[in-house]
Structure formats: structure tokens, C-alpha cells
PDB file of C-alpha atoms in Angstrom:
ATOM      1  CA  MET H   1     -39.589 -47.106   4.596  1.00 47.00           C
ATOM      2  CA  LYS H   2     -37.545 -46.924   7.662  1.00 42.00           C
ATOM      3  CA  SER H   3     -34.515 -46.101   5.493  1.00 47.00           C
ATOM      4  CA  LYS H   4     -36.443 -43.290   3.634  1.00 45.00           C
ATOM      5  CA  THR H   5     -37.314 -42.116   6.867  1.00 45.00           C
ATOM      6  CA  LEU H   6     -34.118 -41.845   8.380  1.00 44.00           C
ATOM      7  CA  ILE H   7     -32.724 -40.124   4.972  1.00 44.00           C
ATOM      8  CA  PHE H   8     -35.755 -37.512   5.009  1.00 45.00           C
ATOM      9  CA  SER H   9     -35.091 -36.725   8.877  1.00 46.00           C
ATOM     10  CA  THR H  10     -31.150 -36.661   7.996  1.00 43.00           C
ATOM     11  CA  LEU H  11     -31.981 -33.871   4.999  1.00 45.00           C
ATOM     12  CA  ILE H  12     -34.325 -31.992   7.565  1.00 45.00           C
ATOM     13  CA  MET H  13     -31.422 -31.884   9.865  1.00 46.00           C
ATOM     14  CA  LEU H  14     -28.956 -30.021   7.753  1.00 45.00           C
ATOM     15  CA  MET H  15     -31.405 -28.023   6.139  1.00 46.00           C
ATOM     16  CA  MET H  16     -32.132 -26.756   9.246  1.00 47.00           C
ATOM     17  CA  SER H  17     -28.430 -26.568  10.238  1.00 44.00           C
ATOM     18  CA  PHE H  18     -27.588 -24.717   7.093  1.00 41.00           C
ATOM     19  CA  THR H  19     -30.731 -22.091   7.844  1.00 43.00           C
ATOM     20  CA  SER H  20     -29.400 -21.572  11.376  1.00 39.00           C
ATOM     21  CA  GLN H  21     -25.832 -20.906  10.290  1.00 40.00           C
ATOM     22  CA  THR H  22     -27.168 -18.462   7.674  1.00 40.00           C
ATOM     23  CA  GLU H  23     -29.159 -16.484  10.132  1.00 41.00           C
ATOM     24  CA  ASP H  24     -26.378 -16.617  12.545  1.00 42.00           C
ATOM     25  CA  LYS H  25     -24.107 -14.927   9.721  1.00 48.00           C
ATOM     26  CA  ALA H  26     -26.783 -12.573   9.143  1.00 56.00           C
ATOM     27  CA  ASP H  27     -27.424 -11.401  12.355  1.00 73.00           C
ATOM     28  CA  ALA H  28     -23.725 -10.963  13.576  1.00 77.00           C
ATOM     29  CA  GLN H  29     -23.074  -9.842  17.191  1.00 88.00           C
ATOM     30  CA  ALA H  30     -20.009  -7.561  19.129  1.00 87.00           C
ATOM     31  CA  GLY H  31     -16.754  -9.390  18.391  1.00 89.00           C
ATOM     32  CA  ASP H  32     -17.580 -11.161  15.641  1.00 96.00           C
ATOM     33  CA  PHE H  33     -15.205 -10.146  13.034  1.00 98.00           C
ATOM     34  CA  ASN H  34     -12.600 -12.612  11.753  1.00 98.00           C
ATOM     35  CA  ILE H  35      -9.505 -10.794  11.713  1.00 97.00           C
ATOM     36  CA  GLU H  36      -8.199 -13.573   9.194  1.00 97.00           C
ATOM     37  CA  GLU H  37     -10.897 -13.153   6.724  1.00 98.00           C
ATOM     38  CA  ASP H  38     -12.678 -10.100   7.098  1.00 98.00           C
ATOM     39  CA  LEU H  39     -12.387  -6.419   6.077  1.00 98.00           C
ATOM     40  CA  LEU H  40     -13.396  -3.383   8.800  1.00 98.00           C
ATOM     41  CA  LEU H  41     -14.159  -0.233   6.606  1.00 98.00           C
ATOM     42  CA  VAL H  42     -13.843   2.691   8.938  1.00 98.00           C
ATOM     43  CA  GLN H  43     -15.554   5.710   7.248  1.00 98.00           C
ATOM     44  CA  PHE H  44     -15.438   9.570   8.572  1.00 98.00           C
ATOM     45  CA  ASP H  45     -17.509  12.305   7.688  1.00 98.00           C
ATOM     46  CA  CYS H  46     -15.302  15.118   9.234  1.00 98.00           C
ATOM     47  CA  LYS H  47     -18.221  17.769   8.799  1.00 98.00           C
ATOM     48  CA  THR H  48     -18.578  19.661  10.605  1.00 98.00           C
ATOM     49  CA  ASP H  49     -17.414  18.063  13.777  1.00 98.00           C
ATOM     50  CA  VAL H  50     -13.708  17.896  14.969  1.00 98.00           C
ATOM     51  CA  ASP H  51     -14.655  14.681  17.204  1.00 98.00           C
ATOM     52  CA  ASP H  52     -13.472  12.375  13.866  1.00 98.00           C
ATOM     53  CA  LEU H  53      -9.873  14.183  13.819  1.00 98.00           C
ATOM     54  CA  HIS H  54      -9.631  12.307  17.638  1.00 98.00           C
ATOM     55  CA  THR H  55     -11.164   9.493  16.533  1.00 98.00           C
ATOM     56  CA  ILE H  56      -8.606   8.650  13.932  1.00 98.00           C
ATOM     57  CA  ALA H  57      -5.911   8.923  16.277  1.00 98.00           C
ATOM     58  CA  GLY H  58      -7.359   6.211  18.463  1.00 98.00           C
ATOM     59  CA  PHE H  59      -8.248   3.904  15.432  1.00 98.00           C
ATOM     60  CA  ALA H  60      -4.171   4.173  14.756  1.00 98.00           C
ATOM     61  CA  THR H  61      -3.681   3.706  18.296  1.00 98.00           C
ATOM     62  CA  LEU H  62      -5.630   0.574  18.421  1.00 98.00           C
ATOM     63  CA  LEU H  63      -4.464  -0.738  15.144  1.00 97.00           C
ATOM     64  CA  SER H  64      -0.382  -0.571  16.674  1.00 97.00           C
ATOM     65  CA  ASP H  65      -1.374  -2.971  19.320  1.00 96.00           C
ATOM     66  CA  ALA H  66      -0.090  -6.542  18.697  1.00 96.00           C
ATOM     67  CA  ASP H  67      -3.615  -7.579  18.892  1.00 96.00           C
ATOM     68  CA  PHE H  68      -5.066  -5.553  15.970  1.00 97.00           C
ATOM     69  CA  SER H  69      -1.880  -5.119  13.767  1.00 95.00           C
ATOM     70  CA  GLU H  70      -2.816  -7.748  11.359  1.00 97.00           C
ATOM     71  CA  ILE H  71      -6.627  -6.208  10.583  1.00 98.00           C
ATOM     72  CA  LYS H  72      -7.477  -5.679   6.931  1.00 98.00           C
ATOM     73  CA  TYR H  73      -8.864  -2.228   7.115  1.00 98.00           C
ATOM     74  CA  HIS H  74      -9.543   0.925   4.907  1.00 98.00           C
ATOM     75  CA  ALA H  75     -10.333   4.006   6.003  1.00 98.00           C
ATOM     76  CA  VAL H  76     -12.422   6.540   4.262  1.00 98.00           C
ATOM     77  CA  ALA H  77     -12.677  10.559   4.673  1.00 98.00           C
ATOM     78  CA  GLY H  78     -15.594  12.421   3.539  1.00 98.00           C
ATOM     79  CA  ALA H  79     -18.583  10.324   4.256  1.00 98.00           C
ATOM     80  CA  TYR H  80     -20.902  12.859   5.111  1.00 98.00           C
ATOM     81  CA  GLY H  81     -24.783  12.990   4.672  1.00 98.00           C
ATOM     82  CA  ILE H  82     -27.179  16.140   4.000  1.00 98.00           C
ATOM     83  CA  GLN H  83     -25.872  18.372   7.409  1.00 98.00           C
ATOM     84  CA  GLU H  84     -24.834  21.977   6.449  1.00 96.00           C
ATOM     85  CA  GLY H  85     -21.405  23.115   7.477  1.00 97.00           C
ATOM     86  CA  LEU H  86     -17.901  23.479   6.458  1.00 98.00           C
ATOM     87  CA  TYR H  87     -15.815  20.366   5.674  1.00 98.00           C
ATOM     88  CA  VAL H  88     -12.786  19.713   8.626  1.00 98.00           C
ATOM     89  CA  PRO H  89      -9.628  18.790   5.872  1.00 98.00           C
ATOM     90  CA  PRO H  90      -8.427  15.662   7.472  1.00 98.00           C
ATOM     91  CA  ASN H  91      -5.742  14.903   4.665  1.00 98.00           C
ATOM     92  CA  ASP H  92      -2.467  15.132   6.348  1.00 98.00           C
ATOM     93  CA  LEU H  93      -3.841  13.562   9.549  1.00 98.00           C
ATOM     94  CA  PHE H  94      -5.368  10.418   7.187  1.00 98.00           C
ATOM     95  CA  GLN H  95      -1.661  10.042   5.818  1.00 98.00           C
ATOM     96  CA  LEU H  96       0.218  10.347   8.689  1.00 98.00           C
ATOM     97  CA  ALA H  97      -1.743   7.750  10.568  1.00 98.00           C
ATOM     98  CA  PHE H  98      -2.576   4.955   7.502  1.00 98.00           C
ATOM     99  CA  GLY H  99      -0.026   5.708   4.862  1.00 98.00           C
ATOM    100  CA  SER H 100      -1.898   4.845   1.705  1.00 97.00           C
ATOM    101  CA  ASN H 101      -4.193   2.796   3.340  1.00 98.00           C
ATOM    102  CA  TRP H 102      -7.628   5.224   2.547  1.00 98.00           C
ATOM    103  CA  THR H 103      -9.700   7.104   0.280  1.00 98.00           C
ATOM    104  CA  ASP H 104     -10.777  10.976  -0.294  1.00 98.00           C
ATOM    105  CA  ALA H 105     -14.757  10.773  -0.597  1.00 98.00           C
ATOM    106  CA  HIS H 106     -14.571  15.107  -0.406  1.00 98.00           C
ATOM    107  CA  ASN H 107     -13.192  15.647  -3.798  1.00 97.00           C
ATOM    108  CA  ASN H 108     -14.504  12.713  -5.664  1.00 97.00           C
ATOM    109  CA  THR H 109     -17.513  10.687  -4.224  1.00 98.00           C
ATOM    110  CA  LYS H 110     -17.957   8.264  -7.498  1.00 98.00           C
ATOM    111  CA  ALA H 111     -14.204   7.244  -7.529  1.00 98.00           C
ATOM    112  CA  ALA H 112     -13.690   6.727  -3.741  1.00 98.00           C
ATOM    113  CA  VAL H 113     -17.182   4.333  -4.358  1.00 98.00           C
ATOM    114  CA  GLU H 114     -15.245   2.341  -7.219  1.00 98.00           C
ATOM    115  CA  LYS H 115     -12.091   2.257  -5.299  1.00 98.00           C
ATOM    116  CA  VAL H 116     -13.340   1.065  -2.225  1.00 98.00           C
ATOM    117  CA  LYS H 117     -15.538  -1.356  -3.887  1.00 98.00           C
ATOM    118  CA  GLU H 118     -12.554  -3.067  -5.393  1.00 98.00           C
ATOM    119  CA  ILE H 119     -10.634  -3.515  -2.091  1.00 98.00           C
ATOM    120  CA  ALA H 120     -14.453  -4.699  -0.884  1.00 98.00           C
ATOM    121  CA  LYS H 121     -14.422  -7.419  -3.738  1.00 97.00           C
ATOM    122  CA  THR H 122     -10.851  -8.692  -2.507  1.00 97.00           C
ATOM    123  CA  THR H 123     -12.927  -9.844   0.585  1.00 98.00           C
ATOM    124  CA  LEU H 124     -16.097 -10.809  -0.779  1.00 98.00           C
ATOM    125  CA  LYS H 125     -14.346 -13.263  -3.213  1.00 97.00           C
ATOM    126  CA  ALA H 126     -12.604 -15.028  -0.727  1.00 97.00           C
ATOM    127  CA  GLU H 127     -15.838 -15.728   1.320  1.00 97.00           C
ATOM    128  CA  GLY H 128     -15.146 -12.662   3.866  1.00 98.00           C
ATOM    129  CA  ASN H 129     -17.203 -10.266   5.095  1.00 98.00           C
ATOM    130  CA  ILE H 130     -17.094  -6.046   5.441  1.00 98.00           C
ATOM    131  CA  TRP H 131     -17.715  -4.572   8.395  1.00 98.00           C
ATOM    132  CA  ILE H 132     -18.321  -0.979   8.559  1.00 98.00           C
ATOM    133  CA  ALA H 133     -17.773   1.592  11.051  1.00 98.00           C
ATOM    134  CA  ASP H 134     -19.981   4.814   9.784  1.00 98.00           C
ATOM    135  CA  ALA H 135     -18.156   7.211  11.933  1.00 98.00           C
ATOM    136  CA  GLY H 136     -20.481   9.745  10.298  1.00 97.00           C
ATOM    137  CA  GLN H 137     -23.827   9.173   8.208  1.00 98.00           C
ATOM    138  CA  SER H 138     -24.397   6.214   5.711  1.00 98.00           C
ATOM    139  CA  ASP H 139     -24.958   7.737   2.191  1.00 98.00           C
ATOM    140  CA  PHE H 140     -21.335   6.924   1.113  1.00 98.00           C
ATOM    141  CA  SER H 141     -22.325   3.611   2.703  1.00 98.00           C
ATOM    142  CA  ALA H 142     -25.259   2.983   0.252  1.00 98.00           C
ATOM    143  CA  GLU H 143     -23.581   4.120  -2.458  1.00 98.00           C
ATOM    144  CA  LEU H 144     -20.899   1.603  -1.743  1.00 98.00           C
ATOM    145  CA  ILE H 145     -23.414  -1.710  -1.192  1.00 98.00           C
ATOM    146  CA  LYS H 146     -25.282  -0.335  -4.394  1.00 98.00           C
ATOM    147  CA  ALA H 147     -22.051  -0.903  -6.526  1.00 98.00           C
ATOM    148  CA  ILE H 148     -21.149  -4.110  -4.734  1.00 98.00           C
ATOM    149  CA  GLN H 149     -24.725  -5.181  -5.536  1.00 98.00           C
ATOM    150  CA  LYS H 150     -24.732  -4.295  -9.096  1.00 98.00           C
ATOM    151  CA  GLU H 151     -21.326  -6.419  -9.991  1.00 96.00           C
ATOM    152  CA  PHE H 152     -21.991  -9.444  -7.563  1.00 96.00           C
ATOM    153  CA  PRO H 153     -26.037  -9.719  -7.519  1.00 97.00           C
ATOM    154  CA  GLU H 154     -25.521 -13.097  -6.307  1.00 96.00           C
ATOM    155  CA  ILE H 155     -24.584 -11.923  -2.913  1.00 97.00           C
ATOM    156  CA  THR H 156     -26.592 -11.345  -0.391  1.00 97.00           C
ATOM    157  CA  THR H 157     -25.459  -7.997   1.223  1.00 98.00           C
ATOM    158  CA  LYS H 158     -27.914  -8.800   4.496  1.00 97.00           C
ATOM    159  CA  GLN H 159     -25.406 -11.521   5.651  1.00 97.00           C
ATOM    160  CA  ARG H 160     -22.290 -10.316   4.402  1.00 98.00           C
ATOM    161  CA  ILE H 161     -22.045  -6.428   4.977  1.00 98.00           C
ATOM    162  CA  HIS H 162     -22.262  -5.984   8.657  1.00 98.00           C
ATOM    163  CA  LEU H 163     -22.749  -1.963   9.201  1.00 98.00           C
ATOM    164  CA  VAL H 164     -22.647  -0.347  12.917  1.00 98.00           C
ATOM    165  CA  GLN H 165     -23.734   2.955  13.887  1.00 98.00           C
ATOM    166  CA  HIS H 166     -23.700   4.649  17.311  1.00 98.00           C
ATOM    167  CA  SER H 167     -25.170   8.062  17.197  1.00 98.00           C
ATOM    168  CA  ASN H 168     -28.807   9.236  16.223  1.00 98.00           C
ATOM    169  CA  TRP H 169     -27.609  12.477  15.183  1.00 97.00           C
ATOM    170  CA  ASN H 170     -25.679  10.543  12.196  1.00 98.00           C
ATOM    171  CA  GLU H 171     -28.874   8.693  11.260  1.00 98.00           C
ATOM    172  CA  GLU H 172     -30.937  11.680  11.320  1.00 98.00           C
ATOM    173  CA  SER H 173     -28.310  13.729   8.958  1.00 98.00           C
ATOM    174  CA  THR H 174     -28.259  10.718   6.253  1.00 98.00           C
ATOM    175  CA  SER H 175     -30.644  11.191   3.455  1.00 98.00           C
ATOM    176  CA  PRO H 176     -33.890   9.284   4.345  1.00 98.00           C
ATOM    177  CA  GLU H 177     -33.553   7.028   1.344  1.00 98.00           C
ATOM    178  CA  SER H 178     -29.576   6.225   1.852  1.00 98.00           C
ATOM    179  CA  LEU H 179     -30.860   5.350   6.321  1.00 98.00           C
ATOM    180  CA  LYS H 180     -33.937   2.901   4.474  1.00 98.00           C
ATOM    181  CA  PHE H 181     -31.306   1.407   2.216  1.00 98.00           C
ATOM    182  CA  VAL H 182     -28.280   0.010   4.391  1.00 98.00           C
ATOM    183  CA  LYS H 183     -30.950  -0.878   6.526  1.00 98.00           C
ATOM    184  CA  LYS H 184     -32.471  -3.263   4.323  1.00 98.00           C
ATOM    185  CA  HIS H 185     -29.906  -4.407   2.659  1.00 98.00           C
ATOM    186  CA  THR H 186     -26.936  -4.423   5.296  1.00 98.00           C
ATOM    187  CA  ASN H 187     -27.026  -6.410   8.760  1.00 98.00           C
ATOM    188  CA  TYR H 188     -27.543  -3.278  10.636  1.00 98.00           C
ATOM    189  CA  HIS H 189     -26.396  -2.662  14.086  1.00 98.00           C
ATOM    190  CA  LYS H 190     -27.515   0.521  16.154  1.00 98.00           C
ATOM    191  CA  ILE H 191     -25.511   0.768  19.109  1.00 98.00           C
ATOM    192  CA  PRO H 192     -25.421   2.499  22.307  1.00 97.00           C
ATOM    193  CA  ASP H 193     -23.767   5.978  22.027  1.00 98.00           C
ATOM    194  CA  GLY H 194     -20.248   6.267  22.214  1.00 98.00           C
ATOM    195  CA  ASN H 195     -20.432   9.855  24.040  1.00 97.00           C
ATOM    196  CA  GLU H 196     -21.957   8.612  27.390  1.00 97.00           C
ATOM    197  CA  VAL H 197     -20.126   6.262  29.893  1.00 97.00           C
ATOM    198  CA  GLY H 198     -21.952   3.072  31.048  1.00 96.00           C
ATOM    199  CA  ASN H 199     -24.061   2.153  28.408  1.00 96.00           C
ATOM    200  CA  GLY H 200     -22.705  -0.986  27.170  1.00 95.00           C
ATOM    201  CA  THR H 201     -20.232   0.934  24.856  1.00 96.00           C
ATOM    202  CA  PRO H 202     -16.854   2.733  25.630  1.00 98.00           C
ATOM    203  CA  GLY H 203     -17.886   6.417  26.361  1.00 98.00           C
ATOM    204  CA  PHE H 204     -14.806   8.518  24.349  1.00 98.00           C
ATOM    205  CA  ARG H 205     -16.150  12.165  25.271  1.00 98.00           C
ATOM    206  CA  ASP H 206     -14.146  13.522  28.118  1.00 98.00           C
ATOM    207  CA  PRO H 207     -13.442  17.093  28.113  1.00 98.00           C
ATOM    208  CA  ASP H 208     -10.959  17.034  31.368  1.00 98.00           C
ATOM    209  CA  TYR H 209      -8.741  13.865  30.149  1.00 97.00           C
ATOM    210  CA  ILE H 210      -5.565  15.788  29.296  1.00 95.00           C
ATOM    211  CA  GLN H 211      -3.225  13.070  30.004  1.00 94.00           C
ATOM    212  CA  TRP H 212      -2.759  11.265  26.754  1.00 96.00           C
ATOM    213  CA  LYS H 213       0.947  12.719  26.057  1.00 94.00           C
ATOM    214  CA  ALA H 214       1.939  11.166  29.472  1.00 95.00           C
ATOM    215  CA  LYS H 215       0.671   7.929  28.547  1.00 95.00           C
ATOM    216  CA  ILE H 216       1.714   7.257  25.017  1.00 96.00           C
ATOM    217  CA  ASN H 217       5.505   6.006  24.437  1.00 93.00           C
ATOM    218  CA  ASN H 218       5.282   5.226  20.385  1.00 96.00           C
ATOM    219  CA  PRO H 219       6.553   8.414  18.887  1.00 96.00           C
ATOM    220  CA  GLU H 220       4.731   7.536  15.710  1.00 97.00           C
ATOM    221  CA  LEU H 221       1.224   7.467  18.201  1.00 97.00           C
ATOM    222  CA  ILE H 222       2.324  10.966  19.770  1.00 97.00           C
ATOM    223  CA  GLU H 223       2.952  12.548  16.034  1.00 98.00           C
ATOM    224  CA  ILE H 224      -0.607  11.397  15.276  1.00 98.00           C
ATOM    225  CA  TRP H 225      -2.784  12.529  18.882  1.00 98.00           C
ATOM    226  CA  GLN H 226      -0.644  15.771  18.369  1.00 98.00           C
ATOM    227  CA  LEU H 227      -1.680  16.224  14.868  1.00 98.00           C
ATOM    228  CA  ALA H 228      -5.358  15.741  15.279  1.00 98.00           C
ATOM    229  CA  THR H 229      -5.536  17.368  17.990  1.00 98.00           C
ATOM    230  CA  ASP H 230      -3.756  20.553  16.488  1.00 98.00           C
ATOM    231  CA  LEU H 231      -5.998  20.278  13.732  1.00 98.00           C
ATOM    232  CA  ALA H 232      -9.089  19.647  16.028  1.00 98.00           C
ATOM    233  CA  ASN H 233      -8.144  22.867  18.281  1.00 98.00           C
ATOM    234  CA  LYS H 234      -7.965  24.916  14.572  1.00 98.00           C
ATOM    235  CA  TYR H 235     -11.158  23.632  13.182  1.00 98.00           C
ATOM    236  CA  ASN H 236     -13.379  23.389  16.401  1.00 98.00           C
ATOM    237  CA  GLY H 237     -16.168  25.983  15.937  1.00 98.00           C
ATOM    238  CA  LYS H 238     -14.426  27.730  13.545  1.00 98.00           C
ATOM    239  CA  ASP H 239     -16.169  29.574  10.186  1.00 98.00           C
ATOM    240  CA  GLY H 240     -19.653  28.336  11.632  1.00 97.00           C
ATOM    241  CA  ARG H 241     -18.602  24.577  12.502  1.00 98.00           C
ATOM    242  CA  TYR H 242     -19.907  23.129  15.212  1.00 98.00           C
ATOM    243  CA  ASN H 243     -18.198  23.701  18.667  1.00 98.00           C
ATOM    244  CA  ASN H 244     -17.173  20.449  20.330  1.00 98.00           C
ATOM    245  CA  GLU H 245     -17.755  21.591  24.134  1.00 98.00           C
ATOM    246  CA  ALA H 246     -15.138  18.556  25.176  1.00 98.00           C
ATOM    247  CA  ILE H 247     -12.176  19.793  22.973  1.00 98.00           C
ATOM    248  CA  SER H 248     -12.824  23.188  23.603  1.00 98.00           C
ATOM    249  CA  ALA H 249     -12.503  22.700  27.167  1.00 98.00           C
ATOM    250  CA  GLY H 250      -9.128  20.518  25.823  1.00 97.00           C
ATOM    251  CA  GLY H 251     -10.507  17.376  26.255  1.00 98.00           C
ATOM    252  CA  LEU H 252     -10.697  14.611  23.995  1.00 98.00           C
ATOM    253  CA  ASP H 253     -13.354  13.279  21.758  1.00 98.00           C
ATOM    254  CA  PHE H 254     -13.114   9.762  19.679  1.00 98.00           C
ATOM    255  CA  SER H 255     -16.652   8.978  20.494  1.00 98.00           C
ATOM    256  CA  ASP H 256     -17.071   7.405  17.183  1.00 98.00           C
ATOM    257  CA  LEU H 257     -14.670   4.960  17.880  1.00 98.00           C
ATOM    258  CA  ALA H 258     -17.182   3.199  20.221  1.00 98.00           C
ATOM    259  CA  GLU H 259     -18.180   1.504  16.299  1.00 98.00           C
ATOM    260  CA  VAL H 260     -14.780  -0.405  15.856  1.00 98.00           C
ATOM    261  CA  CYS H 261     -14.678  -1.188  19.637  1.00 98.00           C
ATOM    262  CA  TRP H 262     -18.233  -3.079  18.890  1.00 98.00           C
ATOM    263  CA  ILE H 263     -17.217  -4.713  15.877  1.00 98.00           C
ATOM    264  CA  LEU H 264     -13.497  -6.272  17.576  1.00 98.00           C
ATOM    265  CA  GLY H 265     -15.756  -7.439  20.565  1.00 97.00           C
ATOM    266  CA  LEU H 266     -13.662  -4.650  22.940  1.00 97.00           C
ATOM    267  CA  GLU H 267     -17.332  -2.855  24.311  1.00 93.00           C
ATOM    268  CA  ASP H 268     -16.206  -3.473  27.590  1.00 95.00           C
ATOM    269  CA  ILE H 269     -13.527  -0.617  27.778  1.00 98.00           C
ATOM    270  CA  ARG H 270     -15.786   1.960  29.833  1.00 98.00           C
ATOM    271  CA  ASP H 271     -14.088   5.128  28.863  1.00 98.00           C
ATOM    272  CA  THR H 272     -11.304   7.073  28.032  1.00 98.00           C
ATOM    273  CA  PRO H 273      -8.528   6.738  30.761  1.00 98.00           C
ATOM    274  CA  HIS H 274      -9.344   2.677  30.465  1.00 98.00           C
ATOM    275  CA  PHE H 275      -8.566   2.895  26.954  1.00 98.00           C
ATOM    276  CA  PHE H 276      -5.236   4.366  27.266  1.00 97.00           C
ATOM    277  CA  ASN H 277      -4.419   2.332  30.173  1.00 96.00           C
ATOM    278  CA  LEU H 278      -5.291  -0.487  28.023  1.00 96.00           C
ATOM    279  CA  TYR H 279      -3.799   0.593  24.415  1.00 95.00           C
ATOM    280  CA  SER H 280      -0.993   3.747  24.739  1.00 85.00           C
ATOM    281  CA  ASN H 281       2.069   1.599  24.871  1.00 72.00           C
TER     282      ASN H 281
END
């Protein structure tokens, strides 16, 4: 009888341990991204705020650092929702910053979903997790997750796909059905807004910061930042697009990078000057 009790107790402990591990995996926290196993998807709406252009340059700056140069990532352009306004053409910047490692969802959303699903498939099959930084709305994410569920019905996306959003406006500009879907079918994290300083995530909107040229020494990054700022100045507030006042003032706004920082465990970066002090060389 004592032997049976011991076996039963052992089984209960193993089940509790497995349940705990599953719950921990489903409720991932800042910095849980596994560079060796996981995939980072950074999805930009580029409609109609030009801040995405600066965020692309900021993300490229992080990738140039030795600590993050081995990250498996993929970028998506045109991952927008139901907002009105004109698109900000980002393709030249995507090509310069990411080479061929990006997808254009603006011109063909269905093909883009299929392409990104195939990229995600490799990570999922290798037991890695998918982390999505929605630098925009979540409509594209919803379509991507539906495609993954269709091909891999055995995968619990709530545990394997982590989605990070920082903006109330982005949530409000996502179609209600898509927002409801991603909240139900992913490990959804709404973090403090990256436009503000001192709220628990980095604040990367600074109308007064003009020193990036003096900080960056890498010629490739200089070229990326120059193109990002040139395009932002060209399209900011033009033809009814949103007028980003920080950028109009000559400063920078890469607020969407707060999501990537949260995923990578860099939420202690305070603001734009702090970011460039850490990652400009």
C-alpha cells in the first residue's frame, strides 16, 4: 500500500511540475526570448505615421550589436488595420536595413501571410516560440495565426506565440474581430506606451534629440538612419498623413521599438539618449 501511495504521489508531483512549466511558458515575461530557439517577427503598419521608419532604423541598430546579431528575425511591411490615411512607402528602407529578410504585406497580404507562415513553421517544428512585436495593428497577426492553426492544429498557439503591443491607438485601429482573436489565441501582452518616458518601458519619442549622427560610427547604420529620417521628413504630415510633431521638430520617434526591447529584456533602457549611448557603436 505504501508503495502504491509513493507512486501515486510521484505521479501527482510530475503532473504538477508539467502543468507549472506549461503555464510558465504560456505566461512568458519580458526577456524570455530564447535567441537560440525562438523567432522574432517585427510587423510595421507604416500607415499613416512615419514613426515606423525611425523604428526600422532603431531595430537595425539593435541587430548590429554583438548581443543580438544572431537573433532569428523577420520584418513585415504593411501590417496595418482599419485606420484611414495614406501608406508611407518604406520598401527602400526595408531593403537597406534587412536585405531580403522582410515581407511586403501592403501589395499582397495573402501571399505575405503564406510566406511568413513558412518562416514561422521552421521555428515551431524545432520547438521554438514565435514572438510578435506589433509595431502597428494586429490584423496581419490574426491572419498569420489562423494560417498556422490551420496547418498545425496540434499546436497550442496560446503557449507558443507571444504577441506584444504597446499602443492604445494601435489596438483601437485593429478590427475588433482581429483584436479579439489575437487576445484569445496568443500569449498577449499589452505593455506601457513607448511614447512616454518613465512608465516601465523605454520612451523613444524625443522632439529634441538631434545627436544621432554624432553617436553612430557604423557607416551602414549611418546610411540606414539617414534614409529613415529623409523618408520620414518627406512623408510626415503630407497628403493628409498623420503629422508626427516630434519628427516635425527635428527629433526622433522610434516608440514602437519598446516592444522589441521588452521581448529582449531591455525594458530598463530609459529613453532615446540612453539607447544611443548603449547601442550606437
